[in-house]
Amino acid sequence: MHRRLLLAAGATAVLGAASGAALAQSYPTKPVRLVVPFAPGGTTDIIARVVAEKINGPLGQTMIVENKAGGGGSVGATEIARAAPDGYSLGMATVSTTAANPAINPKLAYNPITDFTPIINVAATPNVIAVHPSFPARDYKGFLAELKKSPGKYSYSSSGTGGIGHLQMELFKNLSGTFVTHIPYRGAGPALNDTVAGQVPIIFDNLPSALPFIQQGRLIAIVIAAPQRLAQLPNVPTFKEVGLEPVNRMAYYGIYGPKGMPRDVVDKVHAAVKKTIDDPSVKKRIEDTGSLIVANRPEEFAAQIAAEFEVYKKVVAAQKLTLE
C-alpha cells in the first residue's frame, strides 16, 4: 500500500513537471504586452518600441506596447507586479520604477526587489540637464552662475516625482548649492514638450528623448551623466568633470515580469530580446540615441536593480528628500 502511494505521488509529480514544461514549450501562443510606465515620447517608450517592432520573429508572437503613466512610473510598475506570472504581461524596468521612486516613497504598492522577475537590461543611457534657448546661459559655468545669482527664479521639468530625473536634479541642487523649483510631469514626453515650448526653462532628462531636440537647437545641453563625453555632444562636460561625481549615474532600461515566472519562460523572453538587440539595425537605432547596449543575464540584472536601489536609499537619507 505504502509503495503504491509513493508510486502515485511520483507519477503526479512527473505529470505536473511535464505539464509545466509543456506550458513553457508552447509559450507564447498569443501576443505579449509590454507595459511602459510613462507617457509616449520618452526614452523608456523609445527603447520599448524599438525592441517591440522587431521581436516578433525571435519571440514568435507580436509584442504590444502599452503606456501606463502616472506616479513617477509606479502605476505601470504596480500593474506588472500584480499581473499573472505567465509571461504575457511584461514591463519596462527603469531606475525610476525600481530604485529612485521606491527609495523616496516607501508606501508604494510593490517592492522592487521581491515583486518582480528581472529578465534583461536592454540598454544604459546617459542623463542630461538641458535648457530652453531663451535661458541666459549656454554652458555649465554660465548655467551655475545664473542659478546662484537668482535662487528660486527658475524651474525644471522631470518625468515625475520620485523619478531618476527628480532625485538626480535634487542631488545636483544640494551639491551645487542652488535652488530650482521642481515641475513633475507624467513622463518625459510631456516634460520635453513644455520645455521645448519654453513653458519650463530647464529639464533633467534621459538623453535619447532629449537628443533630437538638442541636435535641432531647440534645447541646449549643459551637462551629462555618462562615463565620458559623448561623440554626439563632444563639447558637453560630464558631472564628474564639473566636480559632481555622485550625480554622474546613467539610467537603465530593462524588461521584467511579475515574480514567480517559470524559468523556461524567462529564458525564452531573454533569448528573444537578446537576439532582437543583436540585430545590427536595432543595435544602431538604440546606440544612435546615445545609449549603450547591455543585454545582461537575469541574475545580473537582478543584482544591478538591488545595487541601484541601495544607492538611491542612501541619497534620499543623506539629502533628507521627501515627496512633499
Tab-separated table of C-alpha atoms in Angstrom:
chain	number	residue	atom	x	y	z
A	1	MET	CA	0.000	0.000	0.000
A	2	HIS	CA	2.757	2.383	1.002
A	3	ARG	CA	4.636	1.541	-2.195
A	4	ARG	CA	1.505	2.255	-4.270
A	5	LEU	CA	1.111	5.677	-2.625
A	6	LEU	CA	4.727	6.526	-3.319
A	7	LEU	CA	4.341	5.478	-6.948
A	8	ALA	CA	1.172	7.544	-7.287
A	9	ALA	CA	2.837	10.587	-5.729
A	10	GLY	CA	5.813	10.184	-8.032
A	11	ALA	CA	3.570	9.894	-11.066
A	12	THR	CA	1.690	13.055	-10.056
A	13	ALA	CA	4.949	14.971	-9.656
A	14	VAL	CA	6.172	13.803	-13.063
A	15	LEU	CA	2.879	14.769	-14.688
A	16	GLY	CA	2.981	18.196	-13.006
A	17	ALA	CA	6.528	18.809	-14.171
A	18	ALA	CA	5.642	17.599	-17.649
A	19	SER	CA	2.632	19.905	-17.891
A	20	GLY	CA	4.733	22.854	-16.664
A	21	ALA	CA	7.391	22.043	-19.245
A	22	ALA	CA	4.747	21.738	-21.955
A	23	LEU	CA	3.337	25.142	-20.980
A	24	ALA	CA	6.783	26.706	-21.210
A	25	GLN	CA	7.470	24.966	-24.537
A	26	SER	CA	4.265	26.324	-26.048
A	27	TYR	CA	4.879	29.880	-24.864
A	28	PRO	CA	3.966	32.259	-26.360
A	29	THR	CA	0.660	31.308	-28.018
A	30	LYS	CA	-0.720	34.871	-28.111
A	31	PRO	CA	0.599	38.455	-28.240
A	32	VAL	CA	2.714	39.629	-25.308
A	33	ARG	CA	2.115	43.089	-23.883
A	34	LEU	CA	4.971	45.297	-22.758
A	35	VAL	CA	3.925	47.980	-20.278
A	36	VAL	CA	5.802	51.285	-20.451
A	37	PRO	CA	5.208	53.093	-17.138
A	38	PHE	CA	5.458	56.555	-18.698
A	39	ALA	CA	3.722	58.586	-21.391
A	40	PRO	CA	4.750	58.182	-25.065
A	41	GLY	CA	7.769	60.112	-26.294
A	42	GLY	CA	10.255	59.473	-23.506
A	43	THR	CA	13.344	57.267	-23.550
A	44	THR	CA	11.573	54.284	-21.946
A	45	ASP	CA	8.940	54.420	-24.675
A	46	ILE	CA	11.507	54.843	-27.450
A	47	ILE	CA	13.566	51.799	-26.438
A	48	ALA	CA	10.470	49.674	-25.787
A	49	ARG	CA	9.112	50.368	-29.266
A	50	VAL	CA	12.451	49.752	-30.997
A	51	VAL	CA	12.559	46.275	-29.405
A	52	ALA	CA	8.839	45.523	-29.893
A	53	GLU	CA	8.922	46.397	-33.596
A	54	LYS	CA	11.470	43.656	-34.346
A	55	ILE	CA	10.912	40.967	-31.726
A	56	ASN	CA	8.037	39.101	-33.401
A	57	GLY	CA	10.459	36.839	-35.318
A	58	PRO	CA	12.648	35.758	-32.382
A	59	LEU	CA	9.697	35.590	-29.960
A	60	GLY	CA	7.204	34.007	-32.326
A	61	GLN	CA	4.475	36.472	-31.373
A	62	THR	CA	3.729	40.172	-31.581
A	63	MET	CA	4.747	42.372	-28.651
A	64	ILE	CA	2.270	45.178	-27.984
A	65	VAL	CA	3.481	48.314	-26.175
A	66	GLU	CA	1.039	49.816	-23.676
A	67	ASN	CA	1.706	53.144	-21.939
A	68	LYS	CA	0.504	53.255	-18.313
A	69	ALA	CA	1.724	56.604	-16.974
A	70	GLY	CA	1.401	58.088	-13.508
A	71	GLY	CA	3.026	58.219	-10.094
A	72	GLY	CA	6.569	58.594	-11.417
A	73	GLY	CA	6.192	55.221	-13.142
A	74	SER	CA	4.618	53.450	-10.157
A	75	VAL	CA	1.199	52.977	-11.800
A	76	GLY	CA	2.620	50.861	-14.625
A	77	ALA	CA	5.057	49.069	-12.317
A	78	THR	CA	2.264	48.154	-9.904
A	79	GLU	CA	0.232	46.717	-12.769
A	80	ILE	CA	3.087	44.391	-13.708
A	81	ALA	CA	3.710	43.400	-10.078
A	82	ARG	CA	0.059	42.294	-9.831
A	83	ALA	CA	-0.123	40.548	-13.219
A	84	ALA	CA	-0.246	36.782	-13.742
A	85	PRO	CA	3.313	35.371	-13.956
A	86	ASP	CA	2.664	33.636	-17.291
A	87	GLY	CA	4.929	35.790	-19.462
A	88	TYR	CA	2.119	37.607	-21.275
A	89	SER	CA	2.412	40.792	-19.187
A	90	LEU	CA	5.917	42.252	-19.106
A	91	GLY	CA	7.127	45.728	-18.206
A	92	MET	CA	9.942	48.156	-18.831
A	93	ALA	CA	12.123	48.371	-15.723
A	94	THR	CA	13.796	51.728	-15.145
A	95	VAL	CA	15.880	53.317	-12.412
A	96	SER	CA	12.833	55.447	-11.601
A	97	THR	CA	10.498	52.493	-11.026
A	98	THR	CA	12.943	50.052	-9.423
A	99	ALA	CA	15.199	52.362	-7.386
A	100	ALA	CA	14.523	56.101	-7.208
A	101	ASN	CA	10.749	56.034	-6.697
A	102	PRO	CA	10.758	53.152	-4.177
A	103	ALA	CA	13.613	54.847	-2.297
A	104	ILE	CA	11.676	58.083	-1.810
A	105	ASN	CA	8.216	56.538	-1.471
A	106	PRO	CA	8.090	53.575	0.948
A	107	LYS	CA	4.286	53.456	0.580
A	108	LEU	CA	4.406	52.101	-2.967
A	109	ALA	CA	2.280	49.017	-3.587
A	110	TYR	CA	5.291	46.954	-4.676
A	111	ASN	CA	8.765	46.007	-3.514
A	112	PRO	CA	11.296	46.423	-6.362
A	113	ILE	CA	13.421	43.513	-5.135
A	114	THR	CA	10.810	40.864	-4.313
A	115	ASP	CA	7.789	41.583	-6.536
A	116	PHE	CA	9.373	41.219	-9.986
A	117	THR	CA	11.286	38.765	-12.153
A	118	PRO	CA	14.182	40.626	-13.833
A	119	ILE	CA	14.793	39.314	-17.363
A	120	ILE	CA	17.262	41.543	-19.208
A	121	ASN	CA	18.733	45.046	-19.079
A	122	VAL	CA	18.463	46.244	-22.671
A	123	ALA	CA	20.473	49.456	-22.505
A	124	ALA	CA	22.084	52.060	-20.284
A	125	THR	CA	21.581	55.698	-21.155
A	126	PRO	CA	23.214	58.971	-20.160
A	127	ASN	CA	21.170	61.693	-18.469
A	128	VAL	CA	21.330	65.363	-19.329
A	129	ILE	CA	20.475	68.785	-17.964
A	130	ALA	CA	19.285	70.891	-20.885
A	131	VAL	CA	17.797	74.365	-21.137
A	132	HIS	CA	15.492	76.230	-23.499
A	133	PRO	CA	17.426	78.514	-25.899
A	134	SER	CA	15.944	81.546	-24.118
A	135	PHE	CA	17.832	80.644	-20.929
A	136	PRO	CA	20.571	83.253	-20.309
A	137	ALA	CA	23.427	80.699	-20.356
A	138	ARG	CA	24.752	78.231	-22.915
A	139	ASP	CA	27.375	76.327	-20.895
A	140	TYR	CA	27.787	74.833	-17.437
A	141	LYS	CA	29.772	77.719	-15.953
A	142	GLY	CA	27.179	80.261	-17.054
A	143	PHE	CA	24.311	77.968	-16.042
A	144	LEU	CA	25.645	77.563	-12.496
A	145	ALA	CA	26.340	81.297	-12.165
A	146	GLU	CA	22.791	82.164	-13.270
A	147	LEU	CA	21.205	79.732	-10.801
A	148	LYS	CA	23.331	81.079	-7.944
A	149	LYS	CA	22.554	84.673	-8.915
A	150	SER	CA	18.790	84.093	-8.927
A	151	PRO	CA	17.826	81.357	-6.430
A	152	GLY	CA	14.205	80.301	-6.843
A	153	LYS	CA	13.743	82.173	-10.128
A	154	TYR	CA	13.885	79.090	-12.342
A	155	SER	CA	12.047	75.779	-12.511
A	156	TYR	CA	12.888	72.416	-14.050
A	157	SER	CA	10.757	69.653	-15.532
A	158	SER	CA	11.152	65.908	-14.990
A	159	SER	CA	9.326	62.710	-15.918
A	160	GLY	CA	7.668	62.635	-12.494
A	161	THR	CA	8.019	62.915	-8.737
A	162	GLY	CA	10.348	60.253	-7.389
A	163	GLY	CA	11.846	59.509	-10.801
A	164	ILE	CA	15.536	59.465	-11.605
A	165	GLY	CA	15.337	62.976	-13.084
A	166	HIS	CA	13.806	64.291	-9.882
A	167	LEU	CA	16.271	62.643	-7.498
A	168	GLN	CA	19.359	63.356	-9.578
A	169	MET	CA	18.412	67.012	-10.037
A	170	GLU	CA	17.732	67.355	-6.301
A	171	LEU	CA	21.151	65.824	-5.616
A	172	PHE	CA	22.667	68.278	-8.091
A	173	LYS	CA	20.937	71.177	-6.296
A	174	ASN	CA	22.213	70.033	-2.924
A	175	LEU	CA	25.798	69.540	-4.056
A	176	SER	CA	25.933	72.744	-6.125
A	177	GLY	CA	24.191	74.954	-3.553
A	178	THR	CA	21.418	76.023	-5.933
A	179	PHE	CA	17.628	76.178	-5.739
A	180	VAL	CA	15.351	75.371	-8.681
A	181	THR	CA	11.630	74.523	-8.410
A	182	HIS	CA	10.568	71.039	-9.495
A	183	ILE	CA	7.724	70.701	-12.040
A	184	PRO	CA	6.815	66.971	-12.314
A	185	TYR	CA	5.101	65.506	-15.386
A	186	ARG	CA	3.538	62.143	-16.282
A	187	GLY	CA	6.553	61.146	-18.363
A	188	ALA	CA	9.488	62.600	-20.264
A	189	GLY	CA	7.382	63.235	-23.383
A	190	PRO	CA	5.090	65.850	-21.789
A	191	ALA	CA	8.020	67.331	-19.835
A	192	LEU	CA	10.011	67.717	-23.050
A	193	ASN	CA	7.081	69.280	-24.893
A	194	ASP	CA	6.698	72.032	-22.301
A	195	THR	CA	10.441	72.666	-22.049
A	196	VAL	CA	10.864	72.846	-25.832
A	197	ALA	CA	7.873	75.226	-25.908
A	198	GLY	CA	9.590	77.443	-23.332
A	199	GLN	CA	6.998	76.957	-20.604
A	200	VAL	CA	9.687	75.468	-18.321
A	201	PRO	CA	13.286	76.674	-18.826
A	202	ILE	CA	15.218	73.600	-17.620
A	203	ILE	CA	14.819	69.828	-17.917
A	204	PHE	CA	16.631	66.871	-16.393
A	205	ASP	CA	16.015	64.041	-18.852
A	206	ASN	CA	17.432	60.839	-20.282
A	207	LEU	CA	19.496	61.656	-23.339
A	208	PRO	CA	17.695	59.551	-26.006
A	209	SER	CA	14.447	61.503	-25.716
A	210	ALA	CA	16.152	64.901	-25.392
A	211	LEU	CA	18.879	64.407	-28.028
A	212	PRO	CA	16.779	65.122	-31.152
A	213	PHE	CA	15.736	68.483	-29.697
A	214	ILE	CA	19.348	69.232	-28.736
A	215	GLN	CA	20.526	68.392	-32.262
A	216	GLN	CA	17.815	70.650	-33.717
A	217	GLY	CA	18.907	73.536	-31.485
A	218	ARG	CA	15.565	73.561	-29.666
A	219	LEU	CA	17.293	72.640	-26.396
A	220	ILE	CA	20.829	73.403	-25.199
A	221	ALA	CA	22.726	70.619	-23.409
A	222	ILE	CA	24.535	71.841	-20.278
A	223	VAL	CA	25.990	68.786	-18.506
A	224	ILE	CA	25.608	64.998	-18.825
A	225	ALA	CA	25.749	61.907	-16.613
A	226	ALA	CA	27.962	59.488	-18.551
A	227	PRO	CA	31.293	57.660	-18.138
A	228	GLN	CA	32.939	60.140	-20.531
A	229	ARG	CA	31.986	62.829	-23.023
A	230	LEU	CA	29.758	61.566	-25.796
A	231	ALA	CA	30.539	61.600	-29.510
A	232	GLN	CA	27.113	63.177	-30.105
A	233	LEU	CA	27.885	66.026	-27.643
A	234	PRO	CA	31.675	66.428	-27.573
A	235	ASN	CA	31.580	69.906	-26.019
A	236	VAL	CA	29.296	68.994	-23.115
A	237	PRO	CA	31.094	68.050	-19.863
A	238	THR	CA	30.125	65.188	-17.567
A	239	PHE	CA	29.018	65.753	-13.978
A	240	LYS	CA	32.312	64.181	-12.907
A	241	GLU	CA	34.241	66.773	-14.885
A	242	VAL	CA	32.450	69.639	-13.133
A	243	GLY	CA	33.132	68.144	-9.696
A	244	LEU	CA	29.769	66.453	-9.084
A	245	GLU	CA	30.647	62.760	-9.474
A	246	PRO	CA	27.748	61.495	-7.250
A	247	VAL	CA	25.324	62.801	-9.890
A	248	ASN	CA	27.190	61.042	-12.693
A	249	ARG	CA	24.875	57.988	-12.846
A	250	MET	CA	23.417	56.512	-16.032
A	251	ALA	CA	19.871	55.211	-16.362
A	252	TYR	CA	18.906	51.668	-17.380
A	253	TYR	CA	16.042	50.311	-19.460
A	254	GLY	CA	15.307	46.648	-18.997
A	255	ILE	CA	12.469	44.160	-19.184
A	256	TYR	CA	10.956	42.346	-16.227
A	257	GLY	CA	7.800	40.469	-15.308
A	258	PRO	CA	5.850	39.622	-12.161
A	259	LYS	CA	7.505	37.468	-9.511
A	260	GLY	CA	7.156	33.710	-9.938
A	261	MET	CA	7.615	33.481	-13.708
A	262	PRO	CA	8.710	29.979	-14.887
A	263	ARG	CA	12.416	29.915	-15.651
A	264	ASP	CA	11.817	28.460	-19.112
A	265	VAL	CA	9.572	31.406	-19.993
A	266	VAL	CA	12.134	33.870	-18.612
A	267	ASP	CA	14.816	32.220	-20.741
A	268	LYS	CA	12.631	32.405	-23.866
A	269	VAL	CA	11.942	36.111	-23.394
A	270	HIS	CA	15.608	36.780	-22.614
A	271	ALA	CA	16.776	34.921	-25.726
A	272	ALA	CA	14.234	36.709	-27.933
A	273	VAL	CA	15.176	40.169	-26.646
A	274	LYS	CA	18.891	39.380	-26.890
A	275	LYS	CA	18.512	38.188	-30.481
A	276	THR	CA	16.478	41.292	-31.317
A	277	ILE	CA	19.027	43.779	-29.975
A	278	ASP	CA	21.851	41.828	-31.615
A	279	ASP	CA	20.239	42.741	-34.957
A	280	PRO	CA	22.557	45.429	-36.409
A	281	SER	CA	19.643	47.683	-37.385
A	282	VAL	CA	18.133	47.550	-33.880
A	283	LYS	CA	21.518	47.985	-32.221
A	284	LYS	CA	22.216	51.043	-34.383
A	285	ARG	CA	18.843	52.638	-33.581
A	286	ILE	CA	19.467	52.239	-29.858
A	287	GLU	CA	23.089	53.388	-29.985
A	288	ASP	CA	22.188	56.381	-32.159
A	289	THR	CA	20.235	57.729	-29.174
A	290	GLY	CA	23.460	57.845	-27.148
A	291	SER	CA	22.609	54.613	-25.294
A	292	LEU	CA	24.906	51.667	-24.643
A	293	ILE	CA	23.678	48.097	-25.226
A	294	VAL	CA	23.891	45.977	-22.035
A	295	ALA	CA	21.981	42.705	-22.691
A	296	ASN	CA	22.913	41.036	-19.406
A	297	ARG	CA	21.601	37.837	-17.809
A	298	PRO	CA	18.550	37.790	-15.475
A	299	GLU	CA	20.734	37.273	-12.399
A	300	GLU	CA	23.000	40.155	-13.382
A	301	PHE	CA	20.059	42.465	-13.942
A	302	ALA	CA	18.573	41.489	-10.567
A	303	ALA	CA	21.879	42.344	-8.863
A	304	GLN	CA	22.006	45.660	-10.719
A	305	ILE	CA	18.489	46.612	-9.586
A	306	ALA	CA	19.307	45.739	-5.967
A	307	ALA	CA	22.514	47.778	-6.041
A	308	GLU	CA	20.820	50.822	-7.584
A	309	PHE	CA	18.007	50.681	-5.018
A	310	GLU	CA	20.591	50.818	-2.223
A	311	VAL	CA	22.298	53.812	-3.843
A	312	TYR	CA	19.090	55.831	-4.008
A	313	LYS	CA	18.015	54.882	-0.498
A	314	LYS	CA	21.300	56.408	0.677
A	315	VAL	CA	20.750	59.514	-1.486
A	316	VAL	CA	17.256	60.016	-0.051
A	317	ALA	CA	18.515	59.565	3.517
A	318	ALA	CA	21.589	61.770	3.093
A	319	GLN	CA	19.715	64.598	1.356
A	320	LYS	CA	16.561	64.212	3.513
A	321	LEU	CA	14.398	64.056	0.386
A	322	THR	CA	10.628	63.550	0.675
A	323	LEU	CA	7.682	63.549	-1.714
A	324	GLU	CA	6.393	66.850	-0.318
